Short mmCIF file of N, CA and C in Angstrom, two decimals:
data_model
loop_
_atom_site.label_atom_id
_atom_site.label_comp_id
_atom_site.label_asym_id
_atom_site.label_seq_id
_atom_site.Cartn_x
_atom_site.Cartn_y
_atom_site.Cartn_z
N UNK A 1 124.28 95.74 99.80
CA UNK A 1 123.36 96.43 100.78
C UNK A 1 123.49 95.89 102.03
N UNK A 2 124.11 96.31 103.14
CA UNK A 2 123.78 95.67 104.43
C UNK A 2 122.49 95.74 105.06
N UNK A 3 121.92 94.77 106.02
CA UNK A 3 120.76 94.70 106.47
C UNK A 3 120.45 96.17 107.34
N UNK A 4 121.98 96.49 107.93
CA UNK A 4 121.29 98.01 108.24
C UNK A 4 121.02 98.60 107.66
N UNK A 5 121.41 98.87 106.67
CA UNK A 5 120.92 100.31 105.32
C UNK A 5 119.32 99.60 104.82
N UNK A 6 119.21 98.15 104.79
CA UNK A 6 117.49 97.84 104.49
C UNK A 6 116.91 98.61 105.42
N UNK A 7 116.84 98.20 106.83
CA UNK A 7 116.18 98.67 108.35
C UNK A 7 116.16 100.09 108.01
N UNK A 8 117.23 100.88 108.04
CA UNK A 8 117.03 101.85 107.90
C UNK A 8 115.79 102.90 106.78
N UNK A 9 115.46 101.84 105.49
CA UNK A 9 114.77 102.57 104.78
C UNK A 9 113.05 102.26 105.11
N UNK A 10 112.90 101.54 106.63
CA UNK A 10 111.84 101.06 107.37
C UNK A 10 111.55 102.88 107.44
N UNK A 11 111.97 103.20 107.92
CA UNK A 11 111.64 104.60 108.09
C UNK A 11 111.52 105.85 106.96
N UNK A 12 111.53 105.65 106.34
CA UNK A 12 111.77 105.96 104.38
C UNK A 12 110.73 106.08 104.17
N UNK A 13 109.16 107.01 104.35
CA UNK A 13 108.16 107.32 104.01
C UNK A 13 107.75 107.52 102.53
N UNK A 14 108.94 107.73 101.65
CA UNK A 14 109.16 107.39 100.07
C UNK A 14 109.18 106.02 99.61
N UNK A 15 109.47 104.85 100.33
CA UNK A 15 110.65 103.67 99.88
C UNK A 15 109.16 102.66 99.48
N UNK A 16 108.96 102.53 98.73
CA UNK A 16 108.47 101.50 98.26
C UNK A 16 108.01 100.28 99.01
N UNK A 17 107.50 99.81 99.86
CA UNK A 17 108.16 98.81 100.91
C UNK A 17 106.62 97.88 100.48
N UNK A 18 105.51 98.18 100.00
CA UNK A 18 104.53 97.73 99.79
C UNK A 18 103.71 97.13 99.20
N UNK A 19 103.45 95.68 98.73
CA UNK A 19 102.99 95.44 97.16
C UNK A 19 101.71 95.78 97.15
N UNK A 20 100.71 95.71 95.77
CA UNK A 20 99.09 96.13 95.43
C UNK A 20 98.66 95.46 96.35
N UNK A 21 98.51 94.31 96.54
CA UNK A 21 98.29 92.92 97.61
C UNK A 21 97.84 93.46 99.24
N UNK A 22 99.68 93.87 99.69
CA UNK A 22 99.31 94.01 100.93
C UNK A 22 98.22 96.07 101.16
N UNK A 23 98.70 96.43 100.16
CA UNK A 23 98.16 97.43 100.21
C UNK A 23 96.65 97.98 100.31
N UNK A 24 95.81 97.35 99.36
CA UNK A 24 94.82 97.03 99.54
C UNK A 24 94.19 96.77 100.85
N UNK A 25 95.02 95.78 101.32
CA UNK A 25 94.69 95.06 102.34
C UNK A 25 94.66 96.05 103.66
N UNK A 26 95.62 96.69 103.82
CA UNK A 26 95.87 97.34 104.52
C UNK A 26 95.13 98.98 104.89
N UNK A 27 94.34 99.01 103.54
CA UNK A 27 93.62 100.28 103.84
C UNK A 27 92.27 99.75 103.78
N UNK A 28 92.08 98.60 103.34
CA UNK A 28 90.57 97.75 103.47
C UNK A 28 89.57 98.09 102.31
N UNK A 29 90.43 98.13 101.10
CA UNK A 29 90.02 98.62 99.54
C UNK A 29 90.45 97.53 98.70
N UNK A 30 90.04 97.77 97.38
CA UNK A 30 90.30 96.99 96.35
C UNK A 30 91.75 97.21 95.85
N UNK A 31 92.30 96.24 94.85
CA UNK A 31 93.42 96.31 93.85
C UNK A 31 93.04 97.49 93.06
N UNK A 32 91.45 96.74 92.76
CA UNK A 32 91.00 97.61 91.58
C UNK A 32 90.95 99.36 91.72
N UNK A 33 90.74 100.17 93.07
CA UNK A 33 90.83 101.08 93.83
C UNK A 33 91.71 101.68 93.21
N UNK A 34 93.08 101.00 93.99
CA UNK A 34 94.08 101.22 93.67
C UNK A 34 94.44 101.79 92.07
N UNK A 35 94.13 100.96 91.63
CA UNK A 35 94.77 100.80 89.74
C UNK A 35 93.65 102.19 89.43
N UNK A 36 92.62 102.40 89.94
CA UNK A 36 92.15 103.89 89.61
C UNK A 36 92.54 105.03 90.15
N UNK A 37 93.21 104.98 91.13
CA UNK A 37 93.68 106.24 91.95
C UNK A 37 95.20 106.73 91.05
N UNK A 38 95.68 105.16 90.71
CA UNK A 38 96.78 105.41 89.80
C UNK A 38 96.46 106.33 88.54
N UNK A 39 95.32 105.91 87.78
CA UNK A 39 94.85 106.57 86.63
C UNK A 39 94.62 107.64 86.85
N UNK A 40 93.69 108.27 88.15
CA UNK A 40 93.80 109.49 88.25
C UNK A 40 95.18 110.65 88.40
N UNK A 41 96.44 109.79 88.13
CA UNK A 41 97.24 110.52 88.80
C UNK A 41 97.54 110.94 89.90
N UNK A 42 96.62 110.77 90.95
CA UNK A 42 96.89 110.46 92.28
C UNK A 42 98.12 110.21 92.79
N UNK A 43 98.37 109.36 92.48
CA UNK A 43 99.97 108.12 92.76
C UNK A 43 100.12 107.44 91.73
N UNK A 44 101.93 107.50 91.15
CA UNK A 44 102.62 106.66 90.59
C UNK A 44 103.47 105.56 91.51
N UNK A 45 102.58 104.38 91.51
CA UNK A 45 103.58 103.65 92.38
C UNK A 45 104.60 103.14 91.63
N UNK A 46 106.16 102.64 92.10
CA UNK A 46 107.08 102.42 91.41
C UNK A 46 106.60 100.95 91.31
N UNK A 47 107.88 100.35 90.75
CA UNK A 47 107.89 99.26 89.68
C UNK A 47 108.61 98.09 90.23
N UNK A 48 108.75 97.15 90.48
CA UNK A 48 109.54 95.94 90.69
C UNK A 48 110.07 95.49 89.90
N UNK A 49 111.31 94.97 89.75
CA UNK A 49 112.07 94.36 89.03
C UNK A 49 111.31 93.58 87.88
N UNK A 50 109.96 92.77 88.54
CA UNK A 50 109.15 91.99 87.64
C UNK A 50 107.81 92.85 87.36
N UNK A 51 107.69 93.81 87.79
CA UNK A 51 106.85 94.84 87.33
C UNK A 51 105.36 95.52 87.71
N UNK A 52 105.53 94.63 89.38
CA UNK A 52 104.80 94.76 90.08
C UNK A 52 104.87 96.08 90.80
N UNK A 53 103.33 96.35 91.13
CA UNK A 53 102.97 97.80 91.39
C UNK A 53 103.87 97.92 92.98
N UNK A 54 104.21 98.86 93.65
CA UNK A 54 104.85 98.78 94.74
C UNK A 54 104.81 100.43 95.56
N UNK A 55 104.37 100.29 96.98
CA UNK A 55 103.20 101.28 97.16
C UNK A 55 104.45 101.54 98.74
N UNK A 56 104.42 102.90 98.58
CA UNK A 56 104.95 103.99 100.11
C UNK A 56 104.59 104.13 100.96
N UNK A 57 104.39 104.43 102.11
CA UNK A 57 103.92 104.56 103.51
C UNK A 57 102.93 106.22 102.55
N UNK A 58 104.36 107.15 101.98
CA UNK A 58 103.09 108.62 102.18
C UNK A 58 102.18 108.11 100.90
N UNK A 59 101.86 107.05 99.90
CA UNK A 59 101.02 106.44 98.77
C UNK A 59 100.10 106.10 99.40
N UNK A 60 100.22 105.75 100.78
CA UNK A 60 98.80 104.51 101.04
C UNK A 60 98.21 105.81 101.58
N UNK A 61 99.18 106.67 103.10
CA UNK A 61 98.08 107.80 103.34
C UNK A 61 97.10 108.80 102.19
N UNK A 62 97.66 109.01 100.87
CA UNK A 62 97.51 109.43 100.11
C UNK A 62 96.22 108.66 99.54
N UNK A 63 96.45 107.64 99.75
CA UNK A 63 95.20 106.34 98.83
C UNK A 63 93.90 106.65 100.15
N UNK A 64 94.23 106.23 101.17
CA UNK A 64 93.58 106.25 102.72
C UNK A 64 92.43 107.75 102.66
N UNK A 65 93.13 109.26 102.34
CA UNK A 65 92.39 110.11 101.85
C UNK A 65 91.65 110.02 100.78
N UNK A 66 91.69 109.60 99.84
CA UNK A 66 91.23 109.58 99.00
C UNK A 66 89.89 108.15 99.04
N UNK A 67 90.12 107.14 99.93
CA UNK A 67 89.34 106.16 100.07
C UNK A 67 88.13 107.05 101.00
N UNK A 68 88.70 107.71 101.47
CA UNK A 68 87.89 108.74 102.81
C UNK A 68 86.69 109.27 101.98
N UNK A 69 87.13 110.17 100.73
CA UNK A 69 86.17 111.20 100.39
C UNK A 69 85.56 110.46 99.38
N UNK A 70 86.22 109.41 98.96
CA UNK A 70 85.00 108.16 97.63
C UNK A 70 83.83 107.65 98.91
N UNK A 71 83.86 107.64 100.11
CA UNK A 71 83.11 106.96 100.54
C UNK A 71 81.97 107.85 101.29
N UNK A 72 82.44 109.16 101.75
CA UNK A 72 81.63 110.23 101.38
C UNK A 72 80.86 110.40 100.62
N UNK A 73 81.06 110.16 99.43
CA UNK A 73 80.54 110.23 98.24
C UNK A 73 80.76 111.13 97.07
N UNK A 74 82.14 111.16 97.11
CA UNK A 74 83.08 112.35 96.32
C UNK A 74 83.39 111.34 94.85
N UNK A 75 83.23 111.34 94.16
CA UNK A 75 83.89 111.02 92.83
C UNK A 75 85.02 110.76 93.12
N UNK A 76 85.46 110.04 92.63
CA UNK A 76 86.80 109.46 92.66
C UNK A 76 87.40 110.82 92.02
N UNK A 77 87.55 110.95 90.47
CA UNK A 77 88.31 112.04 89.67
C UNK A 77 88.03 113.19 90.66
N UNK A 78 87.51 113.70 91.21
CA UNK A 78 87.00 115.03 91.67
C UNK A 78 88.23 114.77 93.62
N UNK A 79 87.89 113.58 94.04
CA UNK A 79 88.37 113.52 94.81
C UNK A 79 90.16 113.13 95.22
N UNK A 80 90.29 112.94 94.05
CA UNK A 80 92.03 113.04 93.49
C UNK A 80 92.70 114.26 93.81
N UNK A 81 91.45 114.98 93.01
CA UNK A 81 92.23 116.84 92.45
C UNK A 81 91.90 117.40 93.40
N UNK A 82 91.16 117.00 94.56
CA UNK A 82 91.15 117.89 96.36
C UNK A 82 92.36 117.20 97.05
N UNK A 83 92.92 115.87 96.74
CA UNK A 83 93.81 115.53 97.48
C UNK A 83 95.06 116.57 96.87
N UNK A 84 95.38 116.39 95.41
CA UNK A 84 96.88 117.00 95.05
C UNK A 84 96.21 118.56 94.89
N UNK A 85 95.60 119.09 95.77
CA UNK A 85 94.96 120.37 96.04
C UNK A 85 95.75 120.68 97.21
N UNK A 86 95.15 119.64 98.16
CA UNK A 86 95.60 119.68 100.16
C UNK A 86 96.90 119.93 100.02
N UNK A 87 96.98 118.59 99.19
CA UNK A 87 99.04 118.39 99.17
C UNK A 87 99.83 119.82 99.04
N UNK A 88 99.10 119.72 97.45
CA UNK A 88 100.44 121.35 96.98
C UNK A 88 100.14 122.47 98.10
N UNK A 89 99.05 122.65 98.62
CA UNK A 89 99.04 123.87 99.79
C UNK A 89 99.81 123.54 101.09
N UNK A 90 99.95 122.17 101.21
CA UNK A 90 100.62 121.85 102.46
C UNK A 90 101.89 122.24 102.41
N UNK A 91 102.23 122.14 101.11
CA UNK A 91 103.74 122.31 100.70
C UNK A 91 104.37 123.27 100.69
N UNK A 92 103.04 124.34 100.50
CA UNK A 92 103.66 125.90 100.17
C UNK A 92 103.71 126.50 101.44
N UNK A 93 102.55 125.77 102.36
CA UNK A 93 102.51 126.36 103.31
C UNK A 93 103.93 126.43 104.53
N UNK A 94 104.46 125.07 104.19
CA UNK A 94 106.22 124.77 104.90
C UNK A 94 107.05 125.24 104.20
N UNK A 95 106.94 126.16 102.54
CA UNK A 95 108.00 126.85 102.26
C UNK A 95 107.95 127.91 103.07
N UNK A 96 106.59 128.33 103.42
CA UNK A 96 106.44 129.65 103.65
C UNK A 96 106.81 129.60 104.65
N UNK A 97 106.22 128.82 105.64
CA UNK A 97 107.58 128.87 107.25
C UNK A 97 108.32 128.94 106.90
N UNK A 98 109.16 128.49 106.17
CA UNK A 98 110.84 128.13 106.25
C UNK A 98 111.45 129.43 105.45
N UNK A 99 110.80 130.24 104.86
CA UNK A 99 111.11 131.35 104.69
C UNK A 99 110.46 132.32 105.58
N UNK A 100 109.73 132.35 106.32
CA UNK A 100 109.41 133.41 107.29
C UNK A 100 110.51 133.53 108.67
N UNK A 101 110.66 131.92 109.50
CA UNK A 101 112.56 131.41 110.37
C UNK A 101 113.76 132.39 109.05
N UNK A 102 113.59 131.95 107.94
CA UNK A 102 115.30 132.16 107.74
C UNK A 102 115.22 133.97 107.75
N UNK A 103 114.34 134.57 107.40
CA UNK A 103 114.12 136.24 106.94
C UNK A 103 114.03 136.45 108.65
N UNK A 104 113.81 135.87 109.52
CA UNK A 104 113.63 136.27 110.99
C UNK A 104 114.76 136.26 111.91
N UNK A 105 115.74 134.96 110.97
CA UNK A 105 116.86 134.87 111.68
C UNK A 105 117.81 135.96 110.92
N UNK A 106 118.08 136.21 109.56
CA UNK A 106 118.54 137.64 109.53
C UNK A 106 118.22 138.51 109.68
N UNK A 107 117.24 138.37 110.34
CA UNK A 107 116.88 140.16 110.13
C UNK A 107 117.84 141.02 111.02
N UNK A 108 118.18 142.33 111.00
CA UNK A 108 119.54 142.90 111.65
C UNK A 108 117.95 142.76 113.09
N UNK A 109 118.88 143.10 114.50
CA UNK A 109 118.34 142.92 115.48
C UNK A 109 118.53 144.64 115.69
N UNK A 110 117.28 145.02 116.57
CA UNK A 110 116.84 146.35 116.96
C UNK A 110 117.84 146.31 117.93
N UNK A 111 118.42 147.75 118.69
CA UNK A 111 119.56 147.79 119.85
C UNK A 111 118.23 148.28 120.51
N UNK A 112 118.61 148.09 121.81
CA UNK A 112 117.82 147.93 122.84
C UNK A 112 117.73 149.63 123.18
N UNK A 113 116.70 150.49 123.77
CA UNK A 113 116.90 151.52 124.28
C UNK A 113 117.96 151.63 125.33
N UNK A 114 118.75 152.68 125.22
CA UNK A 114 119.49 153.28 126.07
C UNK A 114 121.26 152.56 126.15
N UNK A 115 121.17 151.56 124.99
CA UNK A 115 122.26 151.03 125.13
C UNK A 115 123.18 151.89 124.38
#
């Protein structure tokens, strides 16, 4: 892997660039919180060759949303379920928008009156 390949991964939302300690620090939470949302299956961190948890930016956004809900008094299991449903809804809306765009592009064009 070249240096250019490594730097290109920094823009990848799914690249597991952050250790558990760094992720907890960035989120202002504990490593135990990250373990708890992992156990609730909100996020599944990848593992380094040494077995250490590694988190992506996407996973950190999910964890930040979980922390927000928990800080508002939502139980952690419920917060994780809410976030999973929000994520599924966002993906479904994105897919629907793609289908609408594709349908509009493939729709026959109405001919202009008097043409």
